[in-house]
PDB file of C-alpha atoms in Angstrom:
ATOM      1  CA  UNK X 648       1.040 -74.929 122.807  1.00 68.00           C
ATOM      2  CA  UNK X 649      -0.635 -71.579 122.006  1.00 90.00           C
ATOM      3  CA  UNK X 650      -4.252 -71.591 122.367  1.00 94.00           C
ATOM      4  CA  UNK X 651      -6.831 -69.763 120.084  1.00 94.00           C
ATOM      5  CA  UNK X 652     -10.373 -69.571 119.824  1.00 95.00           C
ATOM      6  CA  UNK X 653     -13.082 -69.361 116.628  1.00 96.00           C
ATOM      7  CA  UNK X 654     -16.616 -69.974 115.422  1.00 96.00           C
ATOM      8  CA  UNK X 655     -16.299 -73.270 112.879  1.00 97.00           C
ATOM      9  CA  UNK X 656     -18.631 -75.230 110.990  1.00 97.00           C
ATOM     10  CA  UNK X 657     -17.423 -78.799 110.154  1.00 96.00           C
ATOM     11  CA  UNK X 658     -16.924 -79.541 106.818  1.00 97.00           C
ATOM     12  CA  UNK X 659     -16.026 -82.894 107.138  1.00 94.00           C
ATOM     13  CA  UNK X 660     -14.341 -85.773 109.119  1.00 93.00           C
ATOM     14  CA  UNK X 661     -11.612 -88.435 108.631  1.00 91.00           C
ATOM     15  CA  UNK X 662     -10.518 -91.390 111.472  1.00 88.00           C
ATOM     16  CA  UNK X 663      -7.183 -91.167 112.999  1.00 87.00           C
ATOM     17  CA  UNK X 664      -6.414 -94.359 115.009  1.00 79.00           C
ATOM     18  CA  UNK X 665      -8.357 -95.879 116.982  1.00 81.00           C
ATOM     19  CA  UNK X 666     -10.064 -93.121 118.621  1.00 81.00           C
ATOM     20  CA  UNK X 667      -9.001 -89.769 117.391  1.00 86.00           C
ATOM     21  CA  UNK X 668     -10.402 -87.616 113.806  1.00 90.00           C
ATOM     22  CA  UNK X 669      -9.391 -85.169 111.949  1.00 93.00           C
ATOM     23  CA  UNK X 670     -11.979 -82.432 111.141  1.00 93.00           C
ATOM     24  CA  UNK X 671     -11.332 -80.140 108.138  1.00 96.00           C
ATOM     25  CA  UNK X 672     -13.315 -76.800 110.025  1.00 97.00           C
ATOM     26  CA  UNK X 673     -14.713 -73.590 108.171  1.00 98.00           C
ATOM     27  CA  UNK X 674     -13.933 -70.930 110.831  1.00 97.00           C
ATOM     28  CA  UNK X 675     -14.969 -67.202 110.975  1.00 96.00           C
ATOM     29  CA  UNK X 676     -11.519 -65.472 111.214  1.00 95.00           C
ATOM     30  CA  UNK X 677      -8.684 -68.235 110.520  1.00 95.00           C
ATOM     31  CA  UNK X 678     -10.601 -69.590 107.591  1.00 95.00           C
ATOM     32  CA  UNK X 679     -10.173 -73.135 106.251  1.00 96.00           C
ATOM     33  CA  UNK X 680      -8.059 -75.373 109.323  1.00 95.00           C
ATOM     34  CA  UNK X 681      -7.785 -79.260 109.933  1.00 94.00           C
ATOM     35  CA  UNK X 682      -7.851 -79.983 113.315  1.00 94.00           C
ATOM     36  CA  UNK X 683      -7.473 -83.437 115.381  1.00 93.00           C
ATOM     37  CA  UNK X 684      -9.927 -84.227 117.868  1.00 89.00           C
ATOM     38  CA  UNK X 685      -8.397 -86.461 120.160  1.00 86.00           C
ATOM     39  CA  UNK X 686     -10.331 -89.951 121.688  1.00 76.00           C
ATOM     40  CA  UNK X 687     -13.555 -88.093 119.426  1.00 75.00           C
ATOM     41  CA  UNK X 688     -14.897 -91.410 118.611  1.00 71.00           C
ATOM     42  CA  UNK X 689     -15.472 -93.263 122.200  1.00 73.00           C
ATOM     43  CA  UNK X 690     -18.453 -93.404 123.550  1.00 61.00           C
ATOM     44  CA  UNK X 691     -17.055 -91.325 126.529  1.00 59.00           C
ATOM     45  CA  UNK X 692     -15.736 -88.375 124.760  1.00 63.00           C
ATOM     46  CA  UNK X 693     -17.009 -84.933 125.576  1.00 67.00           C
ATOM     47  CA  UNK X 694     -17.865 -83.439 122.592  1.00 66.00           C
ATOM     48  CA  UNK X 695     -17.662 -86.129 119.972  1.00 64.00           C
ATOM     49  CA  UNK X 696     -21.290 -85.639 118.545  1.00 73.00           C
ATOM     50  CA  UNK X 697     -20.409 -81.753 118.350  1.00 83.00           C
ATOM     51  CA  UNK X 698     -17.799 -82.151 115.964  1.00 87.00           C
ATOM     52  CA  UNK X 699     -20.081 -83.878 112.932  1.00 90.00           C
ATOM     53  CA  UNK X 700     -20.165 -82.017 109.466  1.00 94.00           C
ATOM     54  CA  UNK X 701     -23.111 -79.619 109.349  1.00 96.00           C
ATOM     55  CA  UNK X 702     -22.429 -78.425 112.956  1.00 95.00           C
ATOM     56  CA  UNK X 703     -21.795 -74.781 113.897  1.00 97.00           C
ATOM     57  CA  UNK X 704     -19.562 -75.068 116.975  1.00 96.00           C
ATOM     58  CA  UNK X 705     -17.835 -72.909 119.272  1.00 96.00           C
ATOM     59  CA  UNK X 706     -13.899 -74.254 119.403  1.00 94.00           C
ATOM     60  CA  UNK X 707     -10.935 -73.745 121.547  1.00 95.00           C
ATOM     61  CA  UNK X 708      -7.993 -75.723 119.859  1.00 94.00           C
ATOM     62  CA  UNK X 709      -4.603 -75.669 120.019  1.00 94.00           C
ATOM     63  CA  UNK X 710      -1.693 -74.294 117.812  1.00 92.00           C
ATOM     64  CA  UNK X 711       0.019 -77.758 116.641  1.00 86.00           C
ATOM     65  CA  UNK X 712       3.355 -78.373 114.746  1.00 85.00           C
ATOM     66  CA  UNK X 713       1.492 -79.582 111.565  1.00 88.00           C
ATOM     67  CA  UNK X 714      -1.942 -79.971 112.865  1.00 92.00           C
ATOM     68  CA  UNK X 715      -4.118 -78.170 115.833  1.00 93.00           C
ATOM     69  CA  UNK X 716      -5.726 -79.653 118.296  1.00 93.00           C
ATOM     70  CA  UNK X 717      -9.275 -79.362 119.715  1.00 93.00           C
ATOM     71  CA  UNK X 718      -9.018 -78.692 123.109  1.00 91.00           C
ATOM     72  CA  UNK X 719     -12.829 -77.641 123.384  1.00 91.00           C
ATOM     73  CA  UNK X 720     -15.828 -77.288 122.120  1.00 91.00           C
ATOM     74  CA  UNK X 721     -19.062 -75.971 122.389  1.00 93.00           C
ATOM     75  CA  UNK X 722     -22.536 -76.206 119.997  1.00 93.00           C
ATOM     76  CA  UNK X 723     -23.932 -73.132 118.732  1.00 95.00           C
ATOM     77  CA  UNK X 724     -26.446 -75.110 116.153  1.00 93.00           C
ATOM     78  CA  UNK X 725     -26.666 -78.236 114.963  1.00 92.00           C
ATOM     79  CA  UNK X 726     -27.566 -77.418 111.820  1.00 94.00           C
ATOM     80  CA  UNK X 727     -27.586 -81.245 111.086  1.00 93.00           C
ATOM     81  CA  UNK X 728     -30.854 -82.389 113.060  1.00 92.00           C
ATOM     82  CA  UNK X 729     -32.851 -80.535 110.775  1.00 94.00           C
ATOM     83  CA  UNK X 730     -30.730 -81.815 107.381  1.00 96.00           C
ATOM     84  CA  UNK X 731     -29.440 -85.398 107.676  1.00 93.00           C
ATOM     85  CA  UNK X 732     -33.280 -86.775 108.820  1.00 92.00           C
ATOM     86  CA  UNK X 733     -34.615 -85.339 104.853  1.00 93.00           C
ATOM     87  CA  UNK X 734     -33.154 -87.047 101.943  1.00 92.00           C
ATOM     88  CA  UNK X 735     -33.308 -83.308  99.761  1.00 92.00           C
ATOM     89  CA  UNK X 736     -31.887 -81.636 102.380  1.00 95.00           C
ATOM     90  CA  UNK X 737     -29.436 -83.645 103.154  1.00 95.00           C
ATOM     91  CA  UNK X 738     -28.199 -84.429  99.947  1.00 94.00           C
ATOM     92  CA  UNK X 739     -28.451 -80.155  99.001  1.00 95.00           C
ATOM     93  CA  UNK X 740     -26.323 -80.020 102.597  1.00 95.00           C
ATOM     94  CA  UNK X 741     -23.711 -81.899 100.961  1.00 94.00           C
ATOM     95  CA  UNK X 742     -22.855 -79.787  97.860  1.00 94.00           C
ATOM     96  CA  UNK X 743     -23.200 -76.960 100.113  1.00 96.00           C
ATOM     97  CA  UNK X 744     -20.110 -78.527 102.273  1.00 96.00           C
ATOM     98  CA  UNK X 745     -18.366 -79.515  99.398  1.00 94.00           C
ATOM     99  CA  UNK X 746     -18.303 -76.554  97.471  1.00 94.00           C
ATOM    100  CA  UNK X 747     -16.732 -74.500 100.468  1.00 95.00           C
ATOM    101  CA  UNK X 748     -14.360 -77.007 101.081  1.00 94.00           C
ATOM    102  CA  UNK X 749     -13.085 -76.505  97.403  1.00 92.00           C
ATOM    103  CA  UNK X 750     -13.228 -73.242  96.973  1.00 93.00           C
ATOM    104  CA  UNK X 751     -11.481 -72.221 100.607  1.00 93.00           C
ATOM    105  CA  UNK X 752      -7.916 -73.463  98.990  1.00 88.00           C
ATOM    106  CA  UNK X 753      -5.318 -71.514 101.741  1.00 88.00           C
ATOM    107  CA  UNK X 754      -5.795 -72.930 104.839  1.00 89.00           C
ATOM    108  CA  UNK X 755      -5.303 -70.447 107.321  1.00 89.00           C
ATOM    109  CA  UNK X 756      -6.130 -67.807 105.102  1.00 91.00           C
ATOM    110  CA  UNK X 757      -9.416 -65.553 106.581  1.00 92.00           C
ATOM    111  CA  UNK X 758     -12.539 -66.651 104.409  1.00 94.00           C
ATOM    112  CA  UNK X 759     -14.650 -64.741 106.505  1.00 96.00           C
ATOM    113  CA  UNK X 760     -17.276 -64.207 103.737  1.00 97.00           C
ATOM    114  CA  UNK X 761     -17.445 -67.740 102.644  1.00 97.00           C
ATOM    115  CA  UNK X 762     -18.058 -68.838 106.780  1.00 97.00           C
ATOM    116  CA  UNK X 763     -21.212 -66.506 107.206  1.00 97.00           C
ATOM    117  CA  UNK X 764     -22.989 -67.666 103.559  1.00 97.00           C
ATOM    118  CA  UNK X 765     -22.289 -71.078 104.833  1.00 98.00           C
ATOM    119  CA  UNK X 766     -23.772 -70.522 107.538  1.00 97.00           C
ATOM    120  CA  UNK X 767     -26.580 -68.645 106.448  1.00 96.00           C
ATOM    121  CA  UNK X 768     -27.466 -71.288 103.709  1.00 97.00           C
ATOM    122  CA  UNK X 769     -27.276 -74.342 106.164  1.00 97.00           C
ATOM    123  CA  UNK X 770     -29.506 -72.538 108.906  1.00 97.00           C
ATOM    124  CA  UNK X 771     -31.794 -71.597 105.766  1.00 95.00           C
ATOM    125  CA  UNK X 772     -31.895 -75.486 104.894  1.00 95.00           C
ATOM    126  CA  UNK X 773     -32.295 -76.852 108.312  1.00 96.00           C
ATOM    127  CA  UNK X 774     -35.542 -74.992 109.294  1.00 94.00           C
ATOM    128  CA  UNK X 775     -37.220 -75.787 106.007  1.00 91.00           C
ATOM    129  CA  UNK X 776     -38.302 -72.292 105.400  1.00 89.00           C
ATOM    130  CA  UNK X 777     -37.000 -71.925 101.903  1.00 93.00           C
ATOM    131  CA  UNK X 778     -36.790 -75.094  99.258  1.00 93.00           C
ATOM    132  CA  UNK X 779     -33.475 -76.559  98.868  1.00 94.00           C
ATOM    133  CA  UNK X 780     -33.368 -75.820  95.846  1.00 93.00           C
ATOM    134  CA  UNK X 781     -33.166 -71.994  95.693  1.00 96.00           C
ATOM    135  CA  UNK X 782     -30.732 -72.489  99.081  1.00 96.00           C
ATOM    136  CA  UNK X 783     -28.653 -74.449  96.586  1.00 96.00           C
ATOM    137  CA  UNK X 784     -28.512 -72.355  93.557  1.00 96.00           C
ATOM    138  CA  UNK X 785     -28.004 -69.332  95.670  1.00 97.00           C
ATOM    139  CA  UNK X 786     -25.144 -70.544  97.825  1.00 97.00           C
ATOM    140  CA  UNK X 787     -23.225 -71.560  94.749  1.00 96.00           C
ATOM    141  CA  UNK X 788     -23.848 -68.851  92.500  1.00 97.00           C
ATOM    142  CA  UNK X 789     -23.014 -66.179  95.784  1.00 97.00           C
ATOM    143  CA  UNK X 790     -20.284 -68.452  97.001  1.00 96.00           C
ATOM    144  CA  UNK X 791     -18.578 -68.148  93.474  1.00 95.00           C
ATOM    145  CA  UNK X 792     -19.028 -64.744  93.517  1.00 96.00           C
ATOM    146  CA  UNK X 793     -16.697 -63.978  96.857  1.00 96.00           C
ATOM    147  CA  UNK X 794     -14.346 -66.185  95.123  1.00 94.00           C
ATOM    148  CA  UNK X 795     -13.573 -64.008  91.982  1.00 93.00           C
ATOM    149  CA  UNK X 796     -16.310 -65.876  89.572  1.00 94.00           C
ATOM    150  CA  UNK X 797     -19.427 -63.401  89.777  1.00 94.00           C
ATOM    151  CA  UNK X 798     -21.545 -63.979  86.570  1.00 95.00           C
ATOM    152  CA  UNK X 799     -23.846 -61.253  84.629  1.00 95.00           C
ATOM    153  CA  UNK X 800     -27.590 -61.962  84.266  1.00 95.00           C
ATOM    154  CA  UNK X 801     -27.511 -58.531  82.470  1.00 92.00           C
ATOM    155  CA  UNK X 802     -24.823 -56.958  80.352  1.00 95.00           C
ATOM    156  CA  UNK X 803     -22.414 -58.712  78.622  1.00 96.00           C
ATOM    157  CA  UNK X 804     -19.813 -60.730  80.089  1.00 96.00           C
ATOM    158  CA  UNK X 805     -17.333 -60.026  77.692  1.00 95.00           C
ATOM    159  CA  UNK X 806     -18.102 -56.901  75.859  1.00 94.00           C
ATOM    160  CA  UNK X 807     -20.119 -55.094  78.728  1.00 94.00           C
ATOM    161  CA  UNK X 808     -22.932 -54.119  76.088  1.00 95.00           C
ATOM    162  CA  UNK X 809     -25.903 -53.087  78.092  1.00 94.00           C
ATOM    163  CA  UNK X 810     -28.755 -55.779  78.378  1.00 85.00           C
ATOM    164  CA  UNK X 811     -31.324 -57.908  78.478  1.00 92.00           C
ATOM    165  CA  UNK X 812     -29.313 -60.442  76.310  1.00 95.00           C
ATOM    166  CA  UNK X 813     -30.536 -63.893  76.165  1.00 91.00           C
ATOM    167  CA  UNK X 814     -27.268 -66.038  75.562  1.00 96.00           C
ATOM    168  CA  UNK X 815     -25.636 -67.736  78.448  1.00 97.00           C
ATOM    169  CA  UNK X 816     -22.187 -69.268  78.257  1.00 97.00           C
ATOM    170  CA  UNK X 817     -20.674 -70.354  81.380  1.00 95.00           C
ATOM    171  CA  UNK X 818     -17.106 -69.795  79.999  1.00 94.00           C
ATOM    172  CA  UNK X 819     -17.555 -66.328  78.977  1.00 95.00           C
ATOM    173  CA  UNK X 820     -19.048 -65.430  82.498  1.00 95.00           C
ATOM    174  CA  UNK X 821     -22.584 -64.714  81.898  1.00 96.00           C
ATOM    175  CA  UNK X 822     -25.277 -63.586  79.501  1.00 97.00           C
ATOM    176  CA  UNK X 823     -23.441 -62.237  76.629  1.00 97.00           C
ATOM    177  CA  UNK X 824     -24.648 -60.603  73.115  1.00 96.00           C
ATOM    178  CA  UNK X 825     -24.916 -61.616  69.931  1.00 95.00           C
ATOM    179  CA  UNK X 826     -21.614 -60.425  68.830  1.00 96.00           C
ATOM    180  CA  UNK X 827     -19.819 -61.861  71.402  1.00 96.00           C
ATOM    181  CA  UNK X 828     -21.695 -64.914  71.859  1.00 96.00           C
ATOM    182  CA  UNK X 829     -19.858 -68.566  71.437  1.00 94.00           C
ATOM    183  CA  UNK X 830     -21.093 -71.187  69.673  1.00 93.00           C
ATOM    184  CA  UNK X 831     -23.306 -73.666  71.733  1.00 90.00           C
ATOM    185  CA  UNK X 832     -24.595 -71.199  73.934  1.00 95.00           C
ATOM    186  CA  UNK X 833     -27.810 -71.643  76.125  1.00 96.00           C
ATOM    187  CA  UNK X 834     -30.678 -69.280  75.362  1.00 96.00           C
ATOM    188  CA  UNK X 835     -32.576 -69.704  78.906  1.00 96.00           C
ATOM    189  CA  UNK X 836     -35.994 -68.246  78.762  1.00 96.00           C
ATOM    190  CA  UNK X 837     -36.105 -64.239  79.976  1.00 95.00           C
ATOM    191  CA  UNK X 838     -37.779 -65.193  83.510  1.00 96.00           C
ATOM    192  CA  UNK X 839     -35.203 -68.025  84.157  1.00 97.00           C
ATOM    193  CA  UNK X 840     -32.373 -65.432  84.317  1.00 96.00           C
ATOM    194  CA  UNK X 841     -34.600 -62.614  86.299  1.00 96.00           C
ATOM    195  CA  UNK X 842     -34.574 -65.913  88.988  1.00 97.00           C
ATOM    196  CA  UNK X 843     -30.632 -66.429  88.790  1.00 97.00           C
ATOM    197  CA  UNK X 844     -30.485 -62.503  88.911  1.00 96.00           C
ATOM    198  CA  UNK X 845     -32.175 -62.696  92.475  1.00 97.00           C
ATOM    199  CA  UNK X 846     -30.672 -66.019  93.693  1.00 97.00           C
ATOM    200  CA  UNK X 847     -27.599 -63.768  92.905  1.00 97.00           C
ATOM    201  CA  UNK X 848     -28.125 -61.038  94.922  1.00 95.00           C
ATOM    202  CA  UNK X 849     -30.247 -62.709  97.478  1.00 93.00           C
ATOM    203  CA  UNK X 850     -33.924 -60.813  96.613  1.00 96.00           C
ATOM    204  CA  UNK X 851     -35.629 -64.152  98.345  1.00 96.00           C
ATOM    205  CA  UNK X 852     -39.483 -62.671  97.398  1.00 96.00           C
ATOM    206  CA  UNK X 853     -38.193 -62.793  93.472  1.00 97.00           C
ATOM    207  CA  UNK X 854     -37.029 -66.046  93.842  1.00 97.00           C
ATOM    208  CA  UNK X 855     -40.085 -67.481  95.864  1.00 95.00           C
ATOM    209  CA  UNK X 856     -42.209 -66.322  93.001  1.00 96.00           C
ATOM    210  CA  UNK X 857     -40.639 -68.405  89.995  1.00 96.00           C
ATOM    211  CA  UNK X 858     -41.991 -70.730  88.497  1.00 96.00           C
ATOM    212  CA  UNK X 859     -41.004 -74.770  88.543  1.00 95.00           C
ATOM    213  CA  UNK X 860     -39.727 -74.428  84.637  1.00 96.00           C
ATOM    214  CA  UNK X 861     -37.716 -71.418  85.675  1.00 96.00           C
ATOM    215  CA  UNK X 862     -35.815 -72.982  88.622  1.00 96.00           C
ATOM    216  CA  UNK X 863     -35.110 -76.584  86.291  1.00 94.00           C
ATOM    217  CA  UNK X 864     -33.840 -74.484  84.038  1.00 96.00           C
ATOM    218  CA  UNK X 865     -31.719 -72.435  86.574  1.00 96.00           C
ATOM    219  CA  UNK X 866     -30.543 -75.158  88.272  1.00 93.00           C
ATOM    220  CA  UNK X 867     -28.916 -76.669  85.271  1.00 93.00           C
ATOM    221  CA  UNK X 868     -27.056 -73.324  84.300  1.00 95.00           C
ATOM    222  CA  UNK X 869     -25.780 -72.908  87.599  1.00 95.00           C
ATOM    223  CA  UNK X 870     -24.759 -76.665  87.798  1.00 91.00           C
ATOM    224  CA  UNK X 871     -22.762 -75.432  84.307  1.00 91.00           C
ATOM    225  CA  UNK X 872     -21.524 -72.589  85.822  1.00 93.00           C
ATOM    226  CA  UNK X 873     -20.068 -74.329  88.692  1.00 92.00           C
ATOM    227  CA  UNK X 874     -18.437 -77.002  86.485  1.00 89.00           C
ATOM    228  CA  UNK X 875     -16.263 -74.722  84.474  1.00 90.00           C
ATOM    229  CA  UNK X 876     -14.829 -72.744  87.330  1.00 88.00           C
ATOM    230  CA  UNK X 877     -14.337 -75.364  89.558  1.00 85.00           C
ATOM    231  CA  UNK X 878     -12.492 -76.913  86.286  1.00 71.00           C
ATOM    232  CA  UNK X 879     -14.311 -81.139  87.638  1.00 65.00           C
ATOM    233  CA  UNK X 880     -17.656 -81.830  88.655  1.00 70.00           C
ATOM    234  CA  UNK X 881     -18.570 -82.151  92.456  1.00 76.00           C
ATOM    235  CA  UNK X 882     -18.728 -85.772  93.556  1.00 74.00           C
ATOM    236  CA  UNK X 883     -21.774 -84.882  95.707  1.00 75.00           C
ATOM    237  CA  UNK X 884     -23.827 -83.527  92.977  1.00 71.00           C
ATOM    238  CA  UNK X 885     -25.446 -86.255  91.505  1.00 68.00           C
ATOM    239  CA  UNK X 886     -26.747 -87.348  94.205  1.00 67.00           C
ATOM    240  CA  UNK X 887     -28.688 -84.643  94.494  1.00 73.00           C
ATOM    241  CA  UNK X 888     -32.476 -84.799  95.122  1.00 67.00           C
ATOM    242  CA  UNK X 889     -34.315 -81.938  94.975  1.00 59.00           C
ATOM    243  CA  UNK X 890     -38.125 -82.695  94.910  1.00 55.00           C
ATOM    244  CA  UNK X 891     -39.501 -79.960  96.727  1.00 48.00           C
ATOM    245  CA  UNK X 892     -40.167 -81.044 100.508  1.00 42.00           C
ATOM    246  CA  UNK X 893     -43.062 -79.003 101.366  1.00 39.00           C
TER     247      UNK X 893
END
């Protein structure tokens, strides 16, 4: 069988007999794969604790008739010993893992984008240095983004009139005006969308700065946001917990 190699990050696991798994993998280059890890789950096997979900690993597989096989593997961060031991974290880590596994459809297809951000956002979450809240808002509202659904904090959605507007409708894409604006929409107060604005495009000293009402409120428009374009609700979402852990 052909062998190939990639950067992955495991997005979750499923038993196969009595010893192997199946791991669906993020990779860098050959985006979204499910791989079997064979004899995984004895206490002997090699690299069995490398290939949990949150960990950034270093794989050799090979090319299989309907699924590859990992042939190797080597840590490059175990994201996970800094997430699964804090209940916020872990349950933030989650979503995070979820939401690239949905939105990576193609397997096979490069998601090269999508691997980095995951990335990015997990190593954010496992050190601590930013609250997993703001990790969370950002990966999903950036993660949407690469995937075709970037929303305006700024001009309209719909019409493209210039802004501020204060309307938010997760269906129309964004702020929108008062022409264009749908019934029901959310009027979110003006410093709320200057945070989603920089959660957006990743301005981390705006963010920092907001204030607690600001990121509730954030957090529930993104949580809309995500909803409609992802057409049914995450299952890991509500058990979210996202007391701030520092």
């Amino acid at each position: 069988m052909p062998l190939y190699r990639d950067e992955a990050i495991v997005l979750r696991t499923q038993k196969l007999g009595e010893a192997d798994r199946i791991a669906t993998l993020l990779t860098r280059t050959h985006g979204k794969i499910r791989a079997v890890a064979k004899g995984v789950r004895r206490t002997s096997s090699r690299f069995g604790a490398r290939l949990e979900p949150f960990s950034h690993v270093d794989l050799q597989l090979a090319t299989g008739r309907t699924l590859d096989v990992v042939t190797q593997a080597v840590s490059i961060s175990a994201y996970g010993e800094g997430i699964v031991g804090d209940y916020a974290r872990y349950t933030t880590g989650t979503v995070l893992l979820e939401t690239a596994d949905r939105l990576v459809v193609e397997e096979k297809e490069p998601a090269t984008q999508q691997h980095l951000l995951l990335a990015g956002a997990l190593r954010a979450l496992s050190t601590g240095e930013r609250e997993p809240a703001l990790v969370l808002d950002s990966f999903l509202l950036r993660s949407l983004a690469i995937s075709g659904y970037a929303p305006s904090f700024a001009d309209c959605a719909k019409c493209g009139e210039e802004g501020p507007h204060r309307a938010f409708n997760p269906a129309a894409g964004g702020v929108v005006c008062a022409t264009c604006r749908p019934p029901a929409s959310a009027m979110p107060a003006p410093p709320t969308l200057t945070l989603l604005s920089a959660l957006l495009t990743g301005d981390w000293p705006i963010a920092e700065r907001s204030d607690p009402r600001s990121r509730r409120e954030a957090n529930t428009l993104v949580a809309a946001f995500v909803a409609y374009h992802l057409d049914r609700n995450l299952r890991s979402l509500p058990h979210l917990d996202l007391t701030p852990d520092r």
